[in-house]
Structure formats: C-alpha cells, structure tokens
Amino acid sequence: MSPASASELEEQNKTATMVNNSEPQTATESESQPILTEKTIEQEKKTQKNRSSHKRDKDTTPPLKWSEQPKRNLESTLKPNEIPNIRDRESALGKEWCGIFEIDVEFKLHHYITAMSHLIENPNINSTVILRADIMKEFKYVYNENSDEPTVETYINENPEELLLNNSNNNDSTDIIKEEERILTRNLDDLEIKKVPLSEDFKPSIEIVRRMIPRNPSKDYIINQTCLILNNSKENSTLIVYTPHISNPEEVPFYLPEVQSIGLLYQNNKLSIHYLPFPNQSVSFFKELNPTERAIRIAYRLLNTAKKHSNGVMNGYQKRVNHDLVVSKVSFQDRYIALKQKYAKTLVDNWCESTDPRKHVFEDIAIAAFLIEFWNTIYESKESFEFRDLGCGNGLLVHILIMEGYRGIGIDARARKSWLTYPADVQARLKEQVIIPAVLLRPHPAIRSTQPHQLDNGLVFKVPLKPKPQHQGNSKPETQSAQFPANKVQMVECYTSAELLSSPQVNTTEFPKNTFIIGNHSDELTCWIPLFGYPFIVIPCCSHNLNGEKARYASNKHMQASNKSTSYSSNSRYASLVDHVEEIATTFGWKVEREMLRIPSTRNAAVIGYQSNNFPGKSIYEIMAMEGGADRWVENTMALMKKPPRDH
Ligand SMILES: C[S@@+](CC[C@H](N)C(=O)[O-])C[C@H]1O[C@@H](n2cnc3c(N)ncnc32)[C@H](O)[C@@H]1O
C-alpha cells in the first residue's frame, strides 16, 4: 500500500475522527456551536464511502513499517511535530503500552483534570460523529490520611435513557425495520469497569462507564466505554484511560483508533499519549506504524485537543452559551434522533420548494423535537391542548407535529406547494388566511361595556391596490405608475372591520383557551405573538413592528446584562429584536424563559412564555401605544397576501 497522503487522511479525519477538526477552539466554544449542524445526506454518504474504503484498506493490506519509508516522503507530508517522538523508548505506563507522542505544556495538573473531566462528559467536543455520552456508572475514590482504603462514592444510572427508537423498533408489529431506522449497538450489557495493566502507584480517582451515542446510530455503533482518571502521587501525575467495551480491533468504531486502550498522561509539564494494544496486536506493531496511519494521526489530534482544552481552562475560558435550560439535552437529543430517522430522508427526497431542503428539514425536525419534549413537561397529554403555528410557511413543522399525534393548525397568508404533498389530514390543518389580531377589529372594552351588541369597531381600512399585469403580445408588463391615470392617484380597496371579522380568509387569533402559539421566524407576527394571551414560543428572525413594517430596535443594556449566554453578538440587530420580544412579553405579564435552541441556524434564540408573572400586566392597548401604534397592520398584511410567498 502506498502511504496515504496527509491530505487524504485529513479528509477521512474530517468526517469521523475522535477529534474536532476546527482549529483552536476551547471546550466551551465548540459547545456553543448549535450541535445540530447537520451533515447533509450527501455528506453522510461520503462519510460512509470513506468508511468502507478504510475497511477495504484494513482488510487487505498489511500496515507499512514507517522506518522503511524514504524519509523525504514523510517530511513532505508531515510537520516535525506530527512524527511520533517517544516510540524509541519504553512507555512511561509500562512495557505493555506503546508511547506515541509527548509535548511540553504550560498548564498545571488541576487545569488538565478539569478539562479532561469535561471532555469525558462531552465527547461530542472531540468528535463530529458523537452526539453525547450518557454516564452509566461512576465511582469516585476519596483517599484520607488516616486510612489506606479510600471511601467510594458510587453513582449508578438505574434508569438509563432508552433511545426512543429502540422502543419503537421493539414495538414494530410488522417486523419490517427500514434500513435507516435500524439502531446499531455493541455489547451494551457489558457495564464492567475495564482495568488496564499499570504500576501500583497509579490509584483510581474516578472510574466511569459512559455510553457513547453517535449522531447517526444507524451508521455508527452505540458502545460503552470505560474512562479512568488515575493519580500517581509519587510522580504528581494524572493519567486518563479510555477503553471501549470491545474485544477486537475489527469492532472498534471508526472514530477511535484500533487499540484496546488510550492513555493520556500529564506529568511534570509534559503531556503524552500511549496506546495499549489488543491481545492479538503487539507494541512493536505500533512502534513501526507509519506516522500517516490513522491510529497515529488520531493520537496526534487527541493529544492536541487535550492540550487545547487544558489551556482553555488555564486561561479561564467561560462558557458562553447556555442550552438546555427549558428542555434537557438528553430528552431533546433522543427525540431529535427518533424524528430524524423517521422523517428526514423522505422529506429531503420529496422536497418541492425552491429553498434548501436540508436547512428546513433538519431545523424543523429539531424544533418539533424541542416542542414535543417541552410540551411533555407542561401538558398532561397530547389531548390537553392545541397548537397554532402562525406564519407557518411551508407547513413542515405542522406536518411533523400532526404526524406525531398533536392537534393543531398552521396558518399562513400564502399557501405553499408543499401543502399539497402532505397527507389529507395534514392538508386540512393548513389554512391560507391572513392574521389580523382581533384587537384591531373589535370595539375597545370600554365601548363594549356600554354597547355589548357592538361586535366590530366600525373602522374602514384602505388597502392599496396593486395593478393587474397587462401583457400584450411580447411586450413587458407595464409598471404601476404607467397604468394609473396621469395624476398617479393610488387606487385602494376598502374593507370594514365587520367584513374582515366575518371573512373566512381572515384569522383573528381568537383561539380556544387551551391553545399554544408557535411563531417560528414569523417575521411580521413576531412581536404580536406574546400579546395574543396564549402560552407561546417565538423564534425571532427579522425585525418588524406592530404595524408589520421593518423596524430596528435599540439595544437593551439591561437585558444584555442579564442575558449573557447567547451565541450571537449582543449588539446586533437580531439581539435587539430578541430582547425586544422578551420585553414586550414581560410587560404583558408573562414569566419569560429564553433558550438557545440546538438547531442549525444562527437565529436560534427562543423566547417562551407559559406562566404568568403578574398576568395581565400592561394591557394590549397600552403596549400598542408604547410600541408606536398598530394602525397600519391591516393595510400592510392584506397587501402581504398579494405578494409572492417569502421563505428564509
Ligand atoms: C419567514 S416566513 C417563515 C415561515 C415558516 N414559519 C418557517 O420558518 O419556514 C414568515 C411567514 O409569515 C407569514 N406571515 C407574516 N405575516 C402574516 C399574517 N399577517 N398573516 C398570515 N401570515 C403571515 C408570511 O406569509 C410568511 O410565510
């Protein structure tokens, strides 16, 4: 086999290694990425292809002895620090191990322990393929001066979160499980802590069995892995050991090196990485392995990730983004995986809008997963409420929620092509209506109290008429000004409040009491949604005022001080909008919660209100006045119906 070029290996590593490929990033920075940055279907196929070509290499070709390679080959593809530098001596962990790399570091032991503990809990930082790890059991050893025997604090996960998909597979009455719905697992019953050969000076500090959940469990196996943190008091050093619960190299997942255990040792301001071979491998095999081989490349990256994150701890890096405040990460991710397996491929394959299916499909699946888990925490059952998705656009979110058994309706001023592709019961739940808040059409409460029979406020709204295009032969359509009389009088259509209230094309947001409102990137409606008086989620995108006109809100210093945990710049137009929605909702009386959703969008802030703070706070009339009025809403949104639909 010719040596794989560094770039080929880089390419493989990009798709699946145990190490994040983006350049220096701290633990918290990589955490702050929306974790659902979805690989495209094509990318997944490519990953699979890379994976199988790797398998082919592995099956048929003996590994290269790197010392037999002409030196200039290596020098041309690798930097000096990418060439293993401790293979010519016995590993500091003993003769059973093969030391691969050692580097000088500035951080202290406690920085290293903090960083590695964080990485053990969040292996997704190390690998793009891993979604998360569930801790299955944990033993903490506390040594005290008066006794040789440590006390042990034990944590056992009695009730491991079962992937929803496992359950749905078990219940599959037809016994037909689609390829993309199959979940791959390996030795999950094996929860024994795996020990490794080491000098007795290494005493366990923490022993953990974690369950590695890959992002795509129908392609990568779910496995258990032991993680040990061991201290050597004589040497003032700490060793981290990873051992997957796997018995031979062939079963090792693609994102790990094909070894029994990996050891990362901090000792005297040096960090080194060591491999423990499987029984059917030998130390000399790894001593001779070409530095361009995947196992050595992974060692290089693992070592540098450990260094980078320990440096991050030393430099006092603060976590920037707080996800998972409203819904737990585990329940969201399990739900997301299950929905993705169920819907993603069909939806992407049958996409009929001109927009990018991958953006919409994965984003809406993630929002659906979040909503379902959120609703599980606030409602007794699917029957105890109904949702209304205002400005639902292509209706994808409505489709997924209805298919999942939720009751609700999607409303948009313009129907979309996609609506016709959904099942009939979903189509029946998508309404082409323009939303005009009742408050703009009904009499003021003071008038109602004296004239209870008055149902409308008697206003007349003038909606500017767009000229009909007049095509004559091949001539271009005339412009608006050319069609109006020479004095350019603007033609208008008049609508009374009474007409609008009785029109089936108008929705006045007078919903059943048990309604939950969704406003996902619903632009003009964004600031209105908390004011309708129903529990809601708003995921803001573009800034509009209560007139439905583009607006730029001033940044809110007070909000910024209390909402530091965002992934966006606090002085951006977007940040000001999110703050403004929260402020409107709070003023109206909602107790507002904010969550940075794990969706593949930079506009991922959700403002949620379902509990009263001092409900009702200021009245909707007062808020409309504070916001500069809403007199032009009807004219502006009626005109919206005549515009082509917009999508983001
Ligand atoms: C940016 S799109 C978002 C669509 C969808 N929620 C999504 O995330 O893909 C905003 C939608 O809000 C709708 N919309 C805005 N104001 C509306 C109103 N007054 N009545 C009905 N729909 C409205 C628009 O027609 C548009 O489809």
XYZ file of C-alpha atoms in Angstrom, residues 73 93 102 105 173 315 338 362 412 417 528 533 610 630 648:
15
model
C 8.180 11.112 1.773
C 2.990 3.439 31.535
C 4.925 13.744 24.110
C 2.737 22.172 28.174
C -45.610 -5.029 14.712
C -6.924 30.906 30.575
C -36.038 9.419 16.563
C -33.334 19.361 9.947
C -50.189 31.499 6.599
C -46.630 23.993 -2.906
C -47.514 40.299 18.275
C -52.706 35.935 25.564
C -46.342 29.802 29.504
C -50.508 49.320 15.018
C -35.889 32.218 4.732
